[in-house]
Amino acid sequence: VQLQASGGGLVQAGGSLRLSCAASGRTISSYGMGWFRQTPGKKREPVARVSWSGGGSVYTDAVRGRFTISRDNAKNMVYLHMDSLKPEDTAVYYCAAVIGSWLKDEYDYWGRGTLVTVSS
């Protein structure tokens, strides 16, 4: 499965963005999906992950209550809606897919990232 993230950009603190991930090659309905992020000098970290059906989701503590992950299997799309953005949310965001448990940190397929910059 190939993944393409989009929707990043520059936003002021307190603003919102929605990231989109378009999948191709295979239907994502059998994959767990997630969003990860990475800043220079730091390890890539999971931000949000969603189950195959979309019925289950988990978030890292730093974004819980502000970010919402969702998926549309019919359209082969995954989204990350980000509200109340903070400068510390600045990072390159990656969309990823996994076979098997969607709760694990090691995902199998990765797209190219999209840069989110939050100004103070």
PDB file of C-alpha atoms in Angstrom:
ATOM      1  CA  VAL A   1       0.000   0.000   0.000  1.00  0.00           C
ATOM      2  CA  GLN A   2       1.265   3.475  -0.892  1.00  0.00           C
ATOM      3  CA  LEU A   3       0.484   6.435   1.326  1.00  0.00           C
ATOM      4  CA  GLN A   4       0.522  10.155   0.584  1.00  0.00           C
ATOM      5  CA  ALA A   5       0.046  12.714   3.325  1.00  0.00           C
ATOM      6  CA  SER A   6      -1.029  16.279   2.665  1.00  0.00           C
ATOM      7  CA  GLY A   7      -2.513  19.282   4.411  1.00  0.00           C
ATOM      8  CA  GLY A   8       0.463  20.549   6.349  1.00  0.00           C
ATOM      9  CA  GLY A   9       1.359  24.202   6.484  1.00  0.00           C
ATOM     10  CA  LEU A  10       1.952  27.224   8.658  1.00  0.00           C
ATOM     11  CA  VAL A  11      -0.641  28.076  11.285  1.00  0.00           C
ATOM     12  CA  GLN A  12      -0.741  30.332  14.317  1.00  0.00           C
ATOM     13  CA  ALA A  13      -0.953  28.900  17.805  1.00  0.00           C
ATOM     14  CA  GLY A  14      -4.542  28.124  18.680  1.00  0.00           C
ATOM     15  CA  GLY A  15      -5.443  27.421  15.080  1.00  0.00           C
ATOM     16  CA  SER A  16      -6.529  24.244  13.328  1.00  0.00           C
ATOM     17  CA  LEU A  17      -5.370  22.059  10.477  1.00  0.00           C
ATOM     18  CA  ARG A  18      -6.600  18.871   8.916  1.00  0.00           C
ATOM     19  CA  LEU A  19      -4.108  16.407   7.531  1.00  0.00           C
ATOM     20  CA  SER A  20      -5.195  13.901   4.916  1.00  0.00           C
ATOM     21  CA  CYS A  21      -3.647  10.605   3.930  1.00  0.00           C
ATOM     22  CA  ALA A  22      -4.545   9.063   0.596  1.00  0.00           C
ATOM     23  CA  ALA A  23      -3.840   5.367   0.222  1.00  0.00           C
ATOM     24  CA  SER A  24      -3.440   3.513  -3.039  1.00  0.00           C
ATOM     25  CA  GLY A  25      -2.485   0.069  -4.200  1.00  0.00           C
ATOM     26  CA  ARG A  26      -4.661  -1.784  -1.723  1.00  0.00           C
ATOM     27  CA  THR A  27      -7.729  -1.067   0.336  1.00  0.00           C
ATOM     28  CA  ILE A  28      -6.871   0.108   3.823  1.00  0.00           C
ATOM     29  CA  SER A  29      -9.830  -1.632   5.427  1.00  0.00           C
ATOM     30  CA  SER A  30      -7.606  -4.430   6.710  1.00  0.00           C
ATOM     31  CA  TYR A  31      -4.870  -2.156   8.029  1.00  0.00           C
ATOM     32  CA  GLY A  32      -4.479  -0.308  11.253  1.00  0.00           C
ATOM     33  CA  MET A  33      -3.645   3.301  10.444  1.00  0.00           C
ATOM     34  CA  GLY A  34      -1.728   5.932  12.320  1.00  0.00           C
ATOM     35  CA  TRP A  35      -0.181   9.348  12.315  1.00  0.00           C
ATOM     36  CA  PHE A  36       3.343   9.851  13.626  1.00  0.00           C
ATOM     37  CA  ARG A  37       5.493  12.921  13.890  1.00  0.00           C
ATOM     38  CA  GLN A  38       9.153  13.771  14.079  1.00  0.00           C
ATOM     39  CA  THR A  39      11.187  16.860  14.876  1.00  0.00           C
ATOM     40  CA  PRO A  40      14.903  17.304  14.148  1.00  0.00           C
ATOM     41  CA  GLY A  41      17.073  15.377  16.551  1.00  0.00           C
ATOM     42  CA  LYS A  42      14.196  13.449  18.029  1.00  0.00           C
ATOM     43  CA  LYS A  43      12.822   9.990  17.511  1.00  0.00           C
ATOM     44  CA  ARG A  44       9.629   9.630  15.500  1.00  0.00           C
ATOM     45  CA  GLU A  45       6.689   9.280  17.862  1.00  0.00           C
ATOM     46  CA  PRO A  46       3.143   8.005  17.446  1.00  0.00           C
ATOM     47  CA  VAL A  47       0.515  10.730  17.609  1.00  0.00           C
ATOM     48  CA  ALA A  48      -2.731   8.889  16.923  1.00  0.00           C
ATOM     49  CA  ARG A  49      -3.717   5.418  15.788  1.00  0.00           C
ATOM     50  CA  VAL A  50      -7.039   4.003  14.648  1.00  0.00           C
ATOM     51  CA  SER A  51      -8.372   0.484  14.324  1.00  0.00           C
ATOM     52  CA  TRP A  52      -9.402  -1.181  11.067  1.00  0.00           C
ATOM     53  CA  SER A  53     -13.042  -0.195  11.452  1.00  0.00           C
ATOM     54  CA  GLY A  54     -12.411   3.190  12.987  1.00  0.00           C
ATOM     55  CA  GLY A  55     -14.161   2.124  16.165  1.00  0.00           C
ATOM     56  CA  GLY A  56     -11.068   2.333  18.316  1.00  0.00           C
ATOM     57  CA  SER A  57      -8.424   5.025  18.592  1.00  0.00           C
ATOM     58  CA  VAL A  58      -5.562   6.012  20.853  1.00  0.00           C
ATOM     59  CA  TYR A  59      -3.639   9.250  21.234  1.00  0.00           C
ATOM     60  CA  THR A  60      -0.399  10.310  22.774  1.00  0.00           C
ATOM     61  CA  ASP A  61      -0.951  12.334  25.944  1.00  0.00           C
ATOM     62  CA  ALA A  62       0.323  15.541  24.384  1.00  0.00           C
ATOM     63  CA  VAL A  63      -2.474  15.685  21.810  1.00  0.00           C
ATOM     64  CA  ARG A  64      -5.368  13.919  23.512  1.00  0.00           C
ATOM     65  CA  GLY A  65      -8.439  16.151  23.479  1.00  0.00           C
ATOM     66  CA  ARG A  66      -7.048  18.350  20.704  1.00  0.00           C
ATOM     67  CA  PHE A  67      -6.471  15.936  17.819  1.00  0.00           C
ATOM     68  CA  THR A  68      -8.927  13.521  16.228  1.00  0.00           C
ATOM     69  CA  ILE A  69      -8.014  10.679  13.908  1.00  0.00           C
ATOM     70  CA  SER A  70     -10.604   9.291  11.531  1.00  0.00           C
ATOM     71  CA  ARG A  71     -10.765   7.087   8.483  1.00  0.00           C
ATOM     72  CA  ASP A  72     -12.991   6.538   5.483  1.00  0.00           C
ATOM     73  CA  ASN A  73     -12.328   3.045   4.188  1.00  0.00           C
ATOM     74  CA  ALA A  74     -14.626   3.541   1.218  1.00  0.00           C
ATOM     75  CA  LYS A  75     -12.460   6.420   0.044  1.00  0.00           C
ATOM     76  CA  ASN A  76      -9.179   4.862   1.213  1.00  0.00           C
ATOM     77  CA  MET A  77      -8.486   7.966   3.287  1.00  0.00           C
ATOM     78  CA  VAL A  78      -7.273   8.717   6.794  1.00  0.00           C
ATOM     79  CA  TYR A  79      -7.466  12.106   8.468  1.00  0.00           C
ATOM     80  CA  LEU A  80      -5.970  13.908  11.426  1.00  0.00           C
ATOM     81  CA  HIS A  81      -7.931  16.921  12.583  1.00  0.00           C
ATOM     82  CA  MET A  82      -5.793  19.118  14.800  1.00  0.00           C
ATOM     83  CA  ASP A  83      -7.276  21.834  16.995  1.00  0.00           C
ATOM     84  CA  SER A  84      -5.759  24.241  19.514  1.00  0.00           C
ATOM     85  CA  LEU A  85      -2.378  23.822  17.918  1.00  0.00           C
ATOM     86  CA  LYS A  86       0.709  24.668  19.946  1.00  0.00           C
ATOM     87  CA  PRO A  87       4.241  25.558  18.832  1.00  0.00           C
ATOM     88  CA  GLU A  88       5.405  22.214  20.232  1.00  0.00           C
ATOM     89  CA  ASP A  89       3.190  20.468  17.669  1.00  0.00           C
ATOM     90  CA  THR A  90       5.568  21.678  14.976  1.00  0.00           C
ATOM     91  CA  ALA A  91       6.910  18.584  13.226  1.00  0.00           C
ATOM     92  CA  VAL A  92       6.865  16.522  10.088  1.00  0.00           C
ATOM     93  CA  TYR A  93       3.777  14.341  10.236  1.00  0.00           C
ATOM     94  CA  TYR A  94       3.710  10.890   8.654  1.00  0.00           C
ATOM     95  CA  CYS A  95       0.842   8.621   7.765  1.00  0.00           C
ATOM     96  CA  ALA A  96       1.462   4.924   8.291  1.00  0.00           C
ATOM     97  CA  ALA A  97      -0.263   1.559   7.982  1.00  0.00           C
ATOM     98  CA  VAL A  98       0.191  -1.688   9.862  1.00  0.00           C
ATOM     99  CA  ILE A  99      -0.773  -5.323   9.419  1.00  0.00           C
ATOM    100  CA  GLY A 100      -1.847  -6.904  12.647  1.00  0.00           C
ATOM    101  CA  SER A 101      -2.195  -5.010  15.897  1.00  0.00           C
ATOM    102  CA  TRP A 102      -2.892  -1.334  15.314  1.00  0.00           C
ATOM    103  CA  LEU A 103      -1.695  -0.548  18.834  1.00  0.00           C
ATOM    104  CA  LYS A 104       1.948  -1.356  18.280  1.00  0.00           C
ATOM    105  CA  ASP A 105       4.486   1.376  17.586  1.00  0.00           C
ATOM    106  CA  GLU A 106       6.230  -0.302  14.679  1.00  0.00           C
ATOM    107  CA  TYR A 107       4.221   0.224  11.520  1.00  0.00           C
ATOM    108  CA  ASP A 108       4.827  -1.484   8.185  1.00  0.00           C
ATOM    109  CA  TYR A 109       4.125   1.114   5.505  1.00  0.00           C
ATOM    110  CA  TRP A 110       5.009   4.775   5.512  1.00  0.00           C
ATOM    111  CA  GLY A 111       4.207   7.774   3.387  1.00  0.00           C
ATOM    112  CA  ARG A 112       6.251  10.860   2.854  1.00  0.00           C
ATOM    113  CA  GLY A 113       5.687  13.387   5.576  1.00  0.00           C
ATOM    114  CA  THR A 114       3.946  16.714   5.563  1.00  0.00           C
ATOM    115  CA  LEU A 115       5.360  19.624   7.533  1.00  0.00           C
ATOM    116  CA  VAL A 116       3.247  21.362  10.153  1.00  0.00           C
ATOM    117  CA  THR A 117       4.624  24.598  11.561  1.00  0.00           C
ATOM    118  CA  VAL A 118       2.851  26.339  14.431  1.00  0.00           C
ATOM    119  CA  SER A 119       3.938  29.884  15.138  1.00  0.00           C
ATOM    120  CA  SER A 120       3.626  31.491  18.550  1.00  0.00           C
TER     121      SER A 120
END
